[in-house]
JSON list of C-alpha atoms in Angstrom, two decimals:
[
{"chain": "Q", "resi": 8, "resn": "UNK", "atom": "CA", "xyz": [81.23, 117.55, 89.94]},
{"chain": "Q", "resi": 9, "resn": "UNK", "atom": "CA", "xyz": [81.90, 116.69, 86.35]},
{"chain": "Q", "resi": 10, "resn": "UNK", "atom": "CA", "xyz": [79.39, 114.23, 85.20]},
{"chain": "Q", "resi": 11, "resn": "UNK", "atom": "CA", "xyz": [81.19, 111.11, 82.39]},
{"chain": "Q", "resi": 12, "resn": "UNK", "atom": "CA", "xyz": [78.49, 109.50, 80.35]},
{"chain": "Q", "resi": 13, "resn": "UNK", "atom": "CA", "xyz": [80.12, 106.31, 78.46]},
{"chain": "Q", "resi": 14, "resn": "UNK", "atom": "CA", "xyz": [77.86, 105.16, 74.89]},
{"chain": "Q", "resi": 15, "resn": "UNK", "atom": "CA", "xyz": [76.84, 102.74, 74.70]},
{"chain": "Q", "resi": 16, "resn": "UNK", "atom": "CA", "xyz": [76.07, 100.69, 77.58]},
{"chain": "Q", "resi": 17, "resn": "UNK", "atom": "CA", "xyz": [77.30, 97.05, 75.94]},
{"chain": "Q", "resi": 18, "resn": "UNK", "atom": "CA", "xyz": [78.63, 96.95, 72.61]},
{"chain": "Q", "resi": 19, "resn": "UNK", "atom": "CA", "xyz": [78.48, 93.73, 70.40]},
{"chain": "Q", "resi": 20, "resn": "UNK", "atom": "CA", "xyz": [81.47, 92.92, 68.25]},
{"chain": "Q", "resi": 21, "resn": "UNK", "atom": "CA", "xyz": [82.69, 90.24, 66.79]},
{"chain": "Q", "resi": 22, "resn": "UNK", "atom": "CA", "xyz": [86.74, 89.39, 66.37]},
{"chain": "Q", "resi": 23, "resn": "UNK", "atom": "CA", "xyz": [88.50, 91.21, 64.39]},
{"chain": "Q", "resi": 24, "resn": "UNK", "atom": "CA", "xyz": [86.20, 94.21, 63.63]},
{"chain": "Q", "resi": 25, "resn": "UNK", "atom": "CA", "xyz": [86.35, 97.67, 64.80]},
{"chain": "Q", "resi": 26, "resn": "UNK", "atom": "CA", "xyz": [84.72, 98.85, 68.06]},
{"chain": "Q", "resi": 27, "resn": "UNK", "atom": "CA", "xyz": [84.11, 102.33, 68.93]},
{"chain": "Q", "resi": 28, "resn": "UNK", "atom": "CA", "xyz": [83.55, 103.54, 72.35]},
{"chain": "Q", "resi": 29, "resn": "UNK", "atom": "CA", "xyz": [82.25, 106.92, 73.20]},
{"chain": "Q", "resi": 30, "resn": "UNK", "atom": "CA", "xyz": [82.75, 109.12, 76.60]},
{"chain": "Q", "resi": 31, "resn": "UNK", "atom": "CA", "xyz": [81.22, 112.29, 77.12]},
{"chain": "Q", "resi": 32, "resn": "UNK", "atom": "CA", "xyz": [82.29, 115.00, 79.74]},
{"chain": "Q", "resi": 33, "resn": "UNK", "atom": "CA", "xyz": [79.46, 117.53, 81.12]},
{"chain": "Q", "resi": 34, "resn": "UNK", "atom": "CA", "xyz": [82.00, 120.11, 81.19]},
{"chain": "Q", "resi": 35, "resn": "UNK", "atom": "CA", "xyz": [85.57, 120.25, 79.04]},
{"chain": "Q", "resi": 36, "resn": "UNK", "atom": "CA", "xyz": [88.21, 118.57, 80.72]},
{"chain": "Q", "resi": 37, "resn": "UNK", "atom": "CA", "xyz": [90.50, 119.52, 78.44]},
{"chain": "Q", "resi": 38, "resn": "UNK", "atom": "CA", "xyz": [92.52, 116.48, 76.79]},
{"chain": "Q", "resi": 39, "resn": "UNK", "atom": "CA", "xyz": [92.72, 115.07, 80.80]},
{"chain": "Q", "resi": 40, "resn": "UNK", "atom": "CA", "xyz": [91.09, 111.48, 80.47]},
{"chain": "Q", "resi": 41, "resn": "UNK", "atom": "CA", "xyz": [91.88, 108.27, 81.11]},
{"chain": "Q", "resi": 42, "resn": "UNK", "atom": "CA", "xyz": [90.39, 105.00, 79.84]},
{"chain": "Q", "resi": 43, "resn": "UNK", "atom": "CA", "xyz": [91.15, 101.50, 81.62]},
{"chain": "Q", "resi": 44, "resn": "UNK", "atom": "CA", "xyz": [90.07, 97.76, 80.52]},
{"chain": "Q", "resi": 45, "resn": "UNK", "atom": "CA", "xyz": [88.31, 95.67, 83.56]},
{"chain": "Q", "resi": 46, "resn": "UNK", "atom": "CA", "xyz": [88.16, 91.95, 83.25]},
{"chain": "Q", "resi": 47, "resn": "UNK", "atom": "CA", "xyz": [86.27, 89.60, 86.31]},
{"chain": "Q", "resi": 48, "resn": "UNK", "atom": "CA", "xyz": [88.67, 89.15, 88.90]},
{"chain": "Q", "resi": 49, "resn": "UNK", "atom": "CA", "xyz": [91.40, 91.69, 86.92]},
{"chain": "Q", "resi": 50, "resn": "UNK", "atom": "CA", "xyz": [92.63, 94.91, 88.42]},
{"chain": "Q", "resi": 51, "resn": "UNK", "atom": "CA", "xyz": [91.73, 97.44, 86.08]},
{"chain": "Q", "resi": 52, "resn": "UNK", "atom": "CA", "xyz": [94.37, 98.16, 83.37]},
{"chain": "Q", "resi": 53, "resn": "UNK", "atom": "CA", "xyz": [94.89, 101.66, 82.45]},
{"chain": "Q", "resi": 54, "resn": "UNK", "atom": "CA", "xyz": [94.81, 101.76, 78.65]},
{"chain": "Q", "resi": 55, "resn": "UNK", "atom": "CA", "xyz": [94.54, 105.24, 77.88]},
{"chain": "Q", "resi": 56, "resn": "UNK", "atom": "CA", "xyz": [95.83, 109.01, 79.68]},
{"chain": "Q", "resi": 57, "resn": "UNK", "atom": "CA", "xyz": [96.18, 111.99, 78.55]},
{"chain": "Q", "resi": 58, "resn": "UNK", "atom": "CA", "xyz": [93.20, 111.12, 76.29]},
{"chain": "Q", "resi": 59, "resn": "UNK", "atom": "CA", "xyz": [95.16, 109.55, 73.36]},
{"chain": "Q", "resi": 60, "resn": "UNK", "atom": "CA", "xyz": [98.82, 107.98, 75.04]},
{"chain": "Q", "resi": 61, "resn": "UNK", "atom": "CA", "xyz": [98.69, 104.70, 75.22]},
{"chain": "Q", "resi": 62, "resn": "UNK", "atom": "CA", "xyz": [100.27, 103.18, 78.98]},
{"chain": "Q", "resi": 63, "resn": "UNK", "atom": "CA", "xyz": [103.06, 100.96, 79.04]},
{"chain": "Q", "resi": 64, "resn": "UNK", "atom": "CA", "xyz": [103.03, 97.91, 76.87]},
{"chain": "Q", "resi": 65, "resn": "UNK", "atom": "CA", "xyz": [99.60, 98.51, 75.50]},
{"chain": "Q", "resi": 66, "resn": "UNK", "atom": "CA", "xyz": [98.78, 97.54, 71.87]},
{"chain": "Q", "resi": 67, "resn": "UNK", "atom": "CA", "xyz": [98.85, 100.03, 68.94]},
{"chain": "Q", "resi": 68, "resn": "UNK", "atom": "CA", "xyz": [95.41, 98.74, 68.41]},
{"chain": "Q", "resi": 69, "resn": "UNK", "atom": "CA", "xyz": [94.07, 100.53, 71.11]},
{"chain": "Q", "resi": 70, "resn": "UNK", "atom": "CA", "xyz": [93.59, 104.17, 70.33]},
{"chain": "Q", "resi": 71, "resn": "UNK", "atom": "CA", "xyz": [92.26, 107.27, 72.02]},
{"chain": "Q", "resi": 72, "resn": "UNK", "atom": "CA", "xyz": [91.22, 110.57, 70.83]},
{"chain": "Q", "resi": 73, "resn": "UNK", "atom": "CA", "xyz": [89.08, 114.19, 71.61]},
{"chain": "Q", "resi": 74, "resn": "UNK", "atom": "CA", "xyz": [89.21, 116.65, 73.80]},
{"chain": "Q", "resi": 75, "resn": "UNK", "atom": "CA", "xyz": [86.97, 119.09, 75.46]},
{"chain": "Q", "resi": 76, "resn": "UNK", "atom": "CA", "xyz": [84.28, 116.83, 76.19]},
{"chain": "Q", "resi": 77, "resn": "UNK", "atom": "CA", "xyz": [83.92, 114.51, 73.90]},
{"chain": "Q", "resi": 78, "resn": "UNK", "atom": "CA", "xyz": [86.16, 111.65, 73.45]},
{"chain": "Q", "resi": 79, "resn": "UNK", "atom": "CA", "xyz": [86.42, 107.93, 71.81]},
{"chain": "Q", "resi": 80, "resn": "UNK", "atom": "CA", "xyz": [88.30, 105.18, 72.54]},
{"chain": "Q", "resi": 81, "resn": "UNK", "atom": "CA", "xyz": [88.85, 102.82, 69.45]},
{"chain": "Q", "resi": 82, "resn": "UNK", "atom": "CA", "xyz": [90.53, 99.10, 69.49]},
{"chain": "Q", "resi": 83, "resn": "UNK", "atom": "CA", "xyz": [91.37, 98.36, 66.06]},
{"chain": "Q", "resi": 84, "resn": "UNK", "atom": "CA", "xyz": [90.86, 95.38, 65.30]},
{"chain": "Q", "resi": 85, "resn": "UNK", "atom": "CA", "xyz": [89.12, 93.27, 68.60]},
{"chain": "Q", "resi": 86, "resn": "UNK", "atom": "CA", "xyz": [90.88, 89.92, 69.90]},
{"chain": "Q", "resi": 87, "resn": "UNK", "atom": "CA", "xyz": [89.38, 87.39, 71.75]},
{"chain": "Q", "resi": 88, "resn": "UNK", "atom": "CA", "xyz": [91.36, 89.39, 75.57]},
{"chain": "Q", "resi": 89, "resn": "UNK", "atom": "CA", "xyz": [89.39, 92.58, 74.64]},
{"chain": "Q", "resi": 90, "resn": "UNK", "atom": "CA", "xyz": [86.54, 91.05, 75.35]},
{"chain": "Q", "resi": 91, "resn": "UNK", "atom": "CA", "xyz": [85.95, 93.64, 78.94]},
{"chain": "Q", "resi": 92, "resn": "UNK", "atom": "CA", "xyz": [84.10, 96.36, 80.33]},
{"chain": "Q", "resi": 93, "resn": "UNK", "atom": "CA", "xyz": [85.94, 99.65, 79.76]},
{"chain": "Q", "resi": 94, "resn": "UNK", "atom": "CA", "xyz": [85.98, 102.90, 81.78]},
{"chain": "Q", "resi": 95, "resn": "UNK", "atom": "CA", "xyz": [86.99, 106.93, 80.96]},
{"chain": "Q", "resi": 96, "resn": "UNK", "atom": "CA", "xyz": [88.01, 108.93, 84.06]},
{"chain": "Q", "resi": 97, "resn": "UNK", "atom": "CA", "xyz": [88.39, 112.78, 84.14]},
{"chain": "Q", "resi": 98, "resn": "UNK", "atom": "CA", "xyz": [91.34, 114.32, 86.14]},
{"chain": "Q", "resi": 99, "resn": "UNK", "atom": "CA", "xyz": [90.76, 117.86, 85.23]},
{"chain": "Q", "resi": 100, "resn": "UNK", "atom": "CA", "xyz": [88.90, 118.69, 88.24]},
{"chain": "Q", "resi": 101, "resn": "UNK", "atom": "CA", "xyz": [89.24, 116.86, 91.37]},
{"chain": "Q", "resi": 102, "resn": "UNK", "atom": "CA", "xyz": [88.06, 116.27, 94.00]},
{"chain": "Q", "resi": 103, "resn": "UNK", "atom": "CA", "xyz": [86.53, 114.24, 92.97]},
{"chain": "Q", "resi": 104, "resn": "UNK", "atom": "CA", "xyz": [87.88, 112.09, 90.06]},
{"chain": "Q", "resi": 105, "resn": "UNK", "atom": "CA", "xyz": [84.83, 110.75, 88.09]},
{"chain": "Q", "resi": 106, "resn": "UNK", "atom": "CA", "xyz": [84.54, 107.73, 85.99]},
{"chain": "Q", "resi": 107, "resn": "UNK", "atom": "CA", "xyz": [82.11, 106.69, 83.76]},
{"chain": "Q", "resi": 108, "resn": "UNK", "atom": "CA", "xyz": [79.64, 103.97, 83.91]},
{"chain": "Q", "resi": 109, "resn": "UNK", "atom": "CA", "xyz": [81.54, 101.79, 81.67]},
{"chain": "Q", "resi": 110, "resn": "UNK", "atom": "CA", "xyz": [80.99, 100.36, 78.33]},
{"chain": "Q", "resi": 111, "resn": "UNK", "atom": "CA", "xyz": [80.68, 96.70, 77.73]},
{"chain": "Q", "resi": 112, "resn": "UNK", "atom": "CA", "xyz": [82.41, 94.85, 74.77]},
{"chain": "Q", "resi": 113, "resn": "UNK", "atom": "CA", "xyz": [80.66, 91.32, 74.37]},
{"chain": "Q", "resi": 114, "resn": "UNK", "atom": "CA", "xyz": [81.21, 88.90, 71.58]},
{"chain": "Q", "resi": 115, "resn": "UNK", "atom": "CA", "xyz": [78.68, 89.17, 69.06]},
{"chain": "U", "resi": 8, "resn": "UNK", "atom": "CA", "xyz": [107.43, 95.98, 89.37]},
{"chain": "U", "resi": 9, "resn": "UNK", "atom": "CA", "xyz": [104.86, 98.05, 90.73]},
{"chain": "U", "resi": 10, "resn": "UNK", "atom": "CA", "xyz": [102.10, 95.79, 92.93]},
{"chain": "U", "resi": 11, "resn": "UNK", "atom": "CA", "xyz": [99.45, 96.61, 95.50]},
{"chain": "U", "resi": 12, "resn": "UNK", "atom": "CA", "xyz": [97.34, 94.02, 97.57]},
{"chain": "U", "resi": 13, "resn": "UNK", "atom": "CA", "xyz": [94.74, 95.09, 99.68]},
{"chain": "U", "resi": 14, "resn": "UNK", "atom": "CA", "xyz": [93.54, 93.03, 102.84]},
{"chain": "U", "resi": 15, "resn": "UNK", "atom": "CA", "xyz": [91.08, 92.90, 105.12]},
{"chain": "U", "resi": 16, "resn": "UNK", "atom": "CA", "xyz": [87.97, 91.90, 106.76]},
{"chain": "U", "resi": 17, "resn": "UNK", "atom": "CA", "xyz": [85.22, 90.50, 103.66]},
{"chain": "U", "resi": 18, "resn": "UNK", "atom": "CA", "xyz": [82.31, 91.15, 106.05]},
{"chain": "U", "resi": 19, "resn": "UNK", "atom": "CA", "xyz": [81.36, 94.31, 108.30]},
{"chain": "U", "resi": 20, "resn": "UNK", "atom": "CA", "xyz": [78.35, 94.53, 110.34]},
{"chain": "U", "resi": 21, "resn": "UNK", "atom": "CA", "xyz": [75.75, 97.29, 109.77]},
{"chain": "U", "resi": 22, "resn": "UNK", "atom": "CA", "xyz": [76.90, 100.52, 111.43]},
{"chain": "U", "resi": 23, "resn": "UNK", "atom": "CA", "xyz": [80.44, 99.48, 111.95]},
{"chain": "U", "resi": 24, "resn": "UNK", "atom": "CA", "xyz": [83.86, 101.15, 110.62]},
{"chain": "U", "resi": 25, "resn": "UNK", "atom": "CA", "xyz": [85.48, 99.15, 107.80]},
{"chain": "U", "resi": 26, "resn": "UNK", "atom": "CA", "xyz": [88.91, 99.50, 107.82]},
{"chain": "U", "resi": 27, "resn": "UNK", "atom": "CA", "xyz": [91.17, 98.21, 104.64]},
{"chain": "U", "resi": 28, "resn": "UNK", "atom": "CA", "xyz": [94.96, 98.31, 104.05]},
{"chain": "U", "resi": 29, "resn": "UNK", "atom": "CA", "xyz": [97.03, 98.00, 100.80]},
{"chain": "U", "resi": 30, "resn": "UNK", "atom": "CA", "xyz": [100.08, 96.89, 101.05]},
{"chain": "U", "resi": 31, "resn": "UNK", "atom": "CA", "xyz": [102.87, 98.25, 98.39]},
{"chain": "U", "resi": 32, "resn": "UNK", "atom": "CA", "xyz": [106.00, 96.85, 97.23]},
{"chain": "U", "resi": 33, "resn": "UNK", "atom": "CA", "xyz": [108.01, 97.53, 93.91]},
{"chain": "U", "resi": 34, "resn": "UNK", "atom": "CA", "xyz": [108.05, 101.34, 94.94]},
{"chain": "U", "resi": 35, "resn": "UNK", "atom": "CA", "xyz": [108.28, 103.37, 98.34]},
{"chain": "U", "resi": 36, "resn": "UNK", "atom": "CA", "xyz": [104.89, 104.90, 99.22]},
{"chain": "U", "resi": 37, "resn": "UNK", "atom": "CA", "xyz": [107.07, 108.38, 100.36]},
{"chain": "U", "resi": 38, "resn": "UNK", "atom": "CA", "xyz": [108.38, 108.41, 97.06]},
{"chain": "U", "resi": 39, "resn": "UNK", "atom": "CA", "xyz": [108.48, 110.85, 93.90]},
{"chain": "U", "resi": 40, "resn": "UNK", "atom": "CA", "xyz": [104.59, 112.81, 92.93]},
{"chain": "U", "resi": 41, "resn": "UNK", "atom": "CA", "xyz": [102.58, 109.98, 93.13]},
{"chain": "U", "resi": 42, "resn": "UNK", "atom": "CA", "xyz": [99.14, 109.95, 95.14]},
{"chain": "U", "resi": 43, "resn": "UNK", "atom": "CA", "xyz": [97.62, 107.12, 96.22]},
{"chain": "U", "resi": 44, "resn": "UNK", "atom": "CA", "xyz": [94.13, 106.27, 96.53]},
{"chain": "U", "resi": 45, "resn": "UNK", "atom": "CA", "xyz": [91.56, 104.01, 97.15]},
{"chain": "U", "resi": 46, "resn": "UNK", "atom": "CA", "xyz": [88.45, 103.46, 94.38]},
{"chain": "U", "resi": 47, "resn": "UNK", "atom": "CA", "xyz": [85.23, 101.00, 94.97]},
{"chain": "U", "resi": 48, "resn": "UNK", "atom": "CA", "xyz": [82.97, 99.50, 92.67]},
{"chain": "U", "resi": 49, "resn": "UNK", "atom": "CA", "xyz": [79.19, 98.36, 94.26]},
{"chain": "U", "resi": 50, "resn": "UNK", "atom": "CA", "xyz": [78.10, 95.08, 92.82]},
{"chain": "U", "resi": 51, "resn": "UNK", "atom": "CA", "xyz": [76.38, 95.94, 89.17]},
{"chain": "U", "resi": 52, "resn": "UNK", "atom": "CA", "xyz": [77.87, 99.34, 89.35]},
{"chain": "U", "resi": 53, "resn": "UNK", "atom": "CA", "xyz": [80.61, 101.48, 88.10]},
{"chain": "U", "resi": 54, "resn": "UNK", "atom": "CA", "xyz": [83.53, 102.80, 89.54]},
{"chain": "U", "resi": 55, "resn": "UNK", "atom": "CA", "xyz": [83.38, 105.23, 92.47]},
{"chain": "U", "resi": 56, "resn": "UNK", "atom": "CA", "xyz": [86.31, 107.00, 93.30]},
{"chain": "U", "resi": 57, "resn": "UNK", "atom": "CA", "xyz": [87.15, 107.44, 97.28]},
{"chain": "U", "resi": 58, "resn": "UNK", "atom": "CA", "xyz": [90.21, 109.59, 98.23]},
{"chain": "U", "resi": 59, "resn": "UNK", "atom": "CA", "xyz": [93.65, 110.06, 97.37]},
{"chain": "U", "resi": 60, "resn": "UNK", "atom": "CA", "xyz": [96.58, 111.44, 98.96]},
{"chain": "U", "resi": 61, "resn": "UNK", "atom": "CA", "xyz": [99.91, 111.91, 98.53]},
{"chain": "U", "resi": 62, "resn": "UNK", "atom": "CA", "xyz": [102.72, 111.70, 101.36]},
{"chain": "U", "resi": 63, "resn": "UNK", "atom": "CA", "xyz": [103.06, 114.39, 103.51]},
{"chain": "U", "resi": 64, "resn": "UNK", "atom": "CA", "xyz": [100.49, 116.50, 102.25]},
{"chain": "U", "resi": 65, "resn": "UNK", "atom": "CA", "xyz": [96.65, 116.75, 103.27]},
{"chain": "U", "resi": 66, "resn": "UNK", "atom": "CA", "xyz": [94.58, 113.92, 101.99]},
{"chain": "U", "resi": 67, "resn": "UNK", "atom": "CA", "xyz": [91.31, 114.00, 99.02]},
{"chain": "U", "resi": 68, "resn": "UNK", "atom": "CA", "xyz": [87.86, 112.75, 99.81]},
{"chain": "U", "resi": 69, "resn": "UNK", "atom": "CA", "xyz": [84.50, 112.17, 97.65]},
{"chain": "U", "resi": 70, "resn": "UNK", "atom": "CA", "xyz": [82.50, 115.20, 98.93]},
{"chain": "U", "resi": 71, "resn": "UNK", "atom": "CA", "xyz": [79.76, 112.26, 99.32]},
{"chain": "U", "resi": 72, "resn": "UNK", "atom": "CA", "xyz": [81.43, 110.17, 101.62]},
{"chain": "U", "resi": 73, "resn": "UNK", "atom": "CA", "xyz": [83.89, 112.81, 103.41]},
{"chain": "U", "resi": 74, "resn": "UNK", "atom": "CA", "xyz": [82.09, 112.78, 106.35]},
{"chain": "U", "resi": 75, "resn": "UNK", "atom": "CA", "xyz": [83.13, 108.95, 107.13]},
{"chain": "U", "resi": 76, "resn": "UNK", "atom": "CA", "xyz": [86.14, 108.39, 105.33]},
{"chain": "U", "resi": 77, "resn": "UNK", "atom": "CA", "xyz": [89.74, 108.09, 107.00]},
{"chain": "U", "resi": 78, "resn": "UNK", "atom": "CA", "xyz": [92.77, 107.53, 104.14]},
{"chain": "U", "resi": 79, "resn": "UNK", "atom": "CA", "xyz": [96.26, 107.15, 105.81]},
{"chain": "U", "resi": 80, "resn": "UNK", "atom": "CA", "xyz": [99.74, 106.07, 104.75]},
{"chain": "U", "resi": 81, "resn": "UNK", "atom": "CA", "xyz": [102.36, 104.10, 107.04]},
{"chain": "U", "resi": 82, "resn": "UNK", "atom": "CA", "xyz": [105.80, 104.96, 105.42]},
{"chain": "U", "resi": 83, "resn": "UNK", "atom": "CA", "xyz": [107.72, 102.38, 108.24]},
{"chain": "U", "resi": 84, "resn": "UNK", "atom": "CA", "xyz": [105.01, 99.67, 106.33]},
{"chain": "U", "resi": 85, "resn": "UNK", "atom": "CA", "xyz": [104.83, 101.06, 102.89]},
{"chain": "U", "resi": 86, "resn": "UNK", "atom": "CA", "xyz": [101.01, 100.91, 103.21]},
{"chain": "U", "resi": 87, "resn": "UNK", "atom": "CA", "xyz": [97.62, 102.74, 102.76]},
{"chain": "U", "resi": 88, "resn": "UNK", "atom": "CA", "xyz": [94.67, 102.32, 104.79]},
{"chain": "U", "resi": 89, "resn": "UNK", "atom": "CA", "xyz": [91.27, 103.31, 104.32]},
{"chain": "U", "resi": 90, "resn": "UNK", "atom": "CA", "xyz": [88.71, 104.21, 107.29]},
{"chain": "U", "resi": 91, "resn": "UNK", "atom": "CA", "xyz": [84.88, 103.86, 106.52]},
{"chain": "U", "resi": 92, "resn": "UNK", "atom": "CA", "xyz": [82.70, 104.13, 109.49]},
{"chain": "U", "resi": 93, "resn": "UNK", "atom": "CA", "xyz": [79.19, 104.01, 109.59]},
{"chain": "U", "resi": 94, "resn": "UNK", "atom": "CA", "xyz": [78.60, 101.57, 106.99]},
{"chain": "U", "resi": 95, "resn": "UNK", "atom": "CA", "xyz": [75.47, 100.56, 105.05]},
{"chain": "U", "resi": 96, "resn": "UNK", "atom": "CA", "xyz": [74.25, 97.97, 103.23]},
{"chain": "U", "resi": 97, "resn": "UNK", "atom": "CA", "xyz": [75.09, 100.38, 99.72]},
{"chain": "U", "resi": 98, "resn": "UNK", "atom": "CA", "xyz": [78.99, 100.19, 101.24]},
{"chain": "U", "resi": 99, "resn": "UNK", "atom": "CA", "xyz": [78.97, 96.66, 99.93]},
{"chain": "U", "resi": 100, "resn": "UNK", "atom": "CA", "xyz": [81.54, 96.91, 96.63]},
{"chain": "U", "resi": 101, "resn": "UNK", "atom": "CA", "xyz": [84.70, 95.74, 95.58]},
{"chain": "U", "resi": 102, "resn": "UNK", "atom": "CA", "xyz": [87.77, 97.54, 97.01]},
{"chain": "U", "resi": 103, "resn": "UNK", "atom": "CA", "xyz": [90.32, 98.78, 94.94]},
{"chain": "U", "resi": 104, "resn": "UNK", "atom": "CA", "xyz": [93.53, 100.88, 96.20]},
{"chain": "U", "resi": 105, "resn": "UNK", "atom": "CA", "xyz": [95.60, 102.46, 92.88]},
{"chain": "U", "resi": 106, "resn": "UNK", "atom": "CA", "xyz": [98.40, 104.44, 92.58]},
{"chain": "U", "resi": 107, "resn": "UNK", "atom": "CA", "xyz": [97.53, 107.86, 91.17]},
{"chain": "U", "resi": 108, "resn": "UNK", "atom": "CA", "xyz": [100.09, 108.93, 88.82]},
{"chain": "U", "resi": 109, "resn": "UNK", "atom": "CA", "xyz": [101.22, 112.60, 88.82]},
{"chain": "U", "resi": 110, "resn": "UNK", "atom": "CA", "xyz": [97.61, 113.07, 90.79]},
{"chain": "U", "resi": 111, "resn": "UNK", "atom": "CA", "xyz": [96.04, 112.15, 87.27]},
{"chain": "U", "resi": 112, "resn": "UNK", "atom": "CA", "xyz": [94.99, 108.65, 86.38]},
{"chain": "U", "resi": 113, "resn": "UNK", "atom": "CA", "xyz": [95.78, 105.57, 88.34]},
{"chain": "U", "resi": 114, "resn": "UNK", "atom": "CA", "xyz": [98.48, 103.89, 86.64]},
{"chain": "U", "resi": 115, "resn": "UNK", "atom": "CA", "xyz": [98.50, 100.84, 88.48]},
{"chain": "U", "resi": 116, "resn": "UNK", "atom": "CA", "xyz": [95.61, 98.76, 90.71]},
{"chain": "U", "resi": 117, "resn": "UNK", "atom": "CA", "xyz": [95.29, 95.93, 93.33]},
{"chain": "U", "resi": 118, "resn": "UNK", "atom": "CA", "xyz": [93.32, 92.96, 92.56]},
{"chain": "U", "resi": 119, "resn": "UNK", "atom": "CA", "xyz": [90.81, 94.60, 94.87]},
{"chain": "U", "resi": 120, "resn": "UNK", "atom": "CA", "xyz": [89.14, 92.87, 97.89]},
{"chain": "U", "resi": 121, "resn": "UNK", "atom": "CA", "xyz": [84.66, 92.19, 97.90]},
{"chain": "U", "resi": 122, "resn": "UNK", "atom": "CA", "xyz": [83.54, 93.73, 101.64]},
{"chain": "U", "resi": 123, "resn": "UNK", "atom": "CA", "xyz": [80.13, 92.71, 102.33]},
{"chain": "U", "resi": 124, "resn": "UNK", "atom": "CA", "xyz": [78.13, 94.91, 105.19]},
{"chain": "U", "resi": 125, "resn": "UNK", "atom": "CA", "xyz": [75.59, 92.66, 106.39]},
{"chain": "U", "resi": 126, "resn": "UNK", "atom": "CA", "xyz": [74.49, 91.53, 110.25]}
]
């Protein structure tokens, strides 16, 4: 089973400044990784496949990159709606898909 | 548009089967590469992935929970169901069932449903 370690645990940012979001693999999966946003009471929204395409009417300032096994998820520029707990997922090797143990982003 | 509602019963006694469904509409179930598949998250915890499967071919479990896990789809109902039996107190999470694009990531999530296991 591959093992996704998310860094750090809660991140405190305040609008409009950069976060940074960090998700390591134990073993390379490649560029196959997914990151979704979680609000309370919100299905999870996937931001983030193929480890740097953005889904389907998700803004620019959300941006992924790596590969192998280390990879960062970066939102540009933080409004007041990005304020959420966010998740990587491997699909390299399943069974069985792993997430990691999320990151928050709280308002500093 | 793509949406997915799960339903079912919020509490499960201790060392009973918890059974779920998801109901689909905005796409057919039978339909194109798409698995579907059913994710949890316990209270204070992340996200645990479940099983996936994809019409007409053999369904995905979690290694740890194979051994009481049931995933189904009804194509005359356009639905997924999930099968937990034997459940514990650490069964308590929030439900999800997602549509896993391509068998990669899940491109699109119910609202999920809270099932407490409690007597």
């Amino acid at each position: 089973e591959i093992v996704m370690t998310q860094s750090p645990a809660t991140l405190s940012v305040s609008p409009g400044e950069r976060a940074t979001l960090s998700c390591r693999a134990s073993q390379s999966v490649g560029s196959n990784l997914a990151w979704y946003q979680r609000k309370p009471g919100q299905a999870p929204r996937l931001l983030i496949f193929g480890a740097s395409s953005r889904a389907t009417g998700i803004p620019a300032r959300f941006s992924g990159s790596g590969s192998g096994t280390e990879f960062t998820l970066t939102i540009s520029s933080l409004q007041s709606e990005d304020f959420a707990v966010y998740y990587c997922q491997q699909y390299n090797y399943w069974p069985p898909v792993t997430f990691g143990g999320g990151t928050k982003v709280e308002i500093k | 548009q793509l949406q997915l509602q799960e339903s079912g019963p919020g509490l499960v006694k201790p060392s009973e089967a918890l059974s779920l469904t998801c109901a689909v509409s905005g796409d057919s179930i039978s339909s194109g590469n798409n698995y579907w598949g059913w994710i949890r998250q316990p209270p204070g915890q992340g996200l645990e992935w479940i099983a996936s499967m994809y019409y007409g071919g053999s369904p995905y479990y979690n290694p740890s929970l194979k051994s009481r896990v049931t995933i189904s789809v009804d194509t005359s109902e356009n639905q997924l169901s999930l099968k937990l039996s034997s459940v514990t107190a650490a069964d308590t999470a929030v439900y999800y069932c997602a549509r896993q694009a391509s068998m990669n990531w899940f491109d699109t999530w119910g609202q999920g449903i809270l099932v407490s296991v409690s007597s």
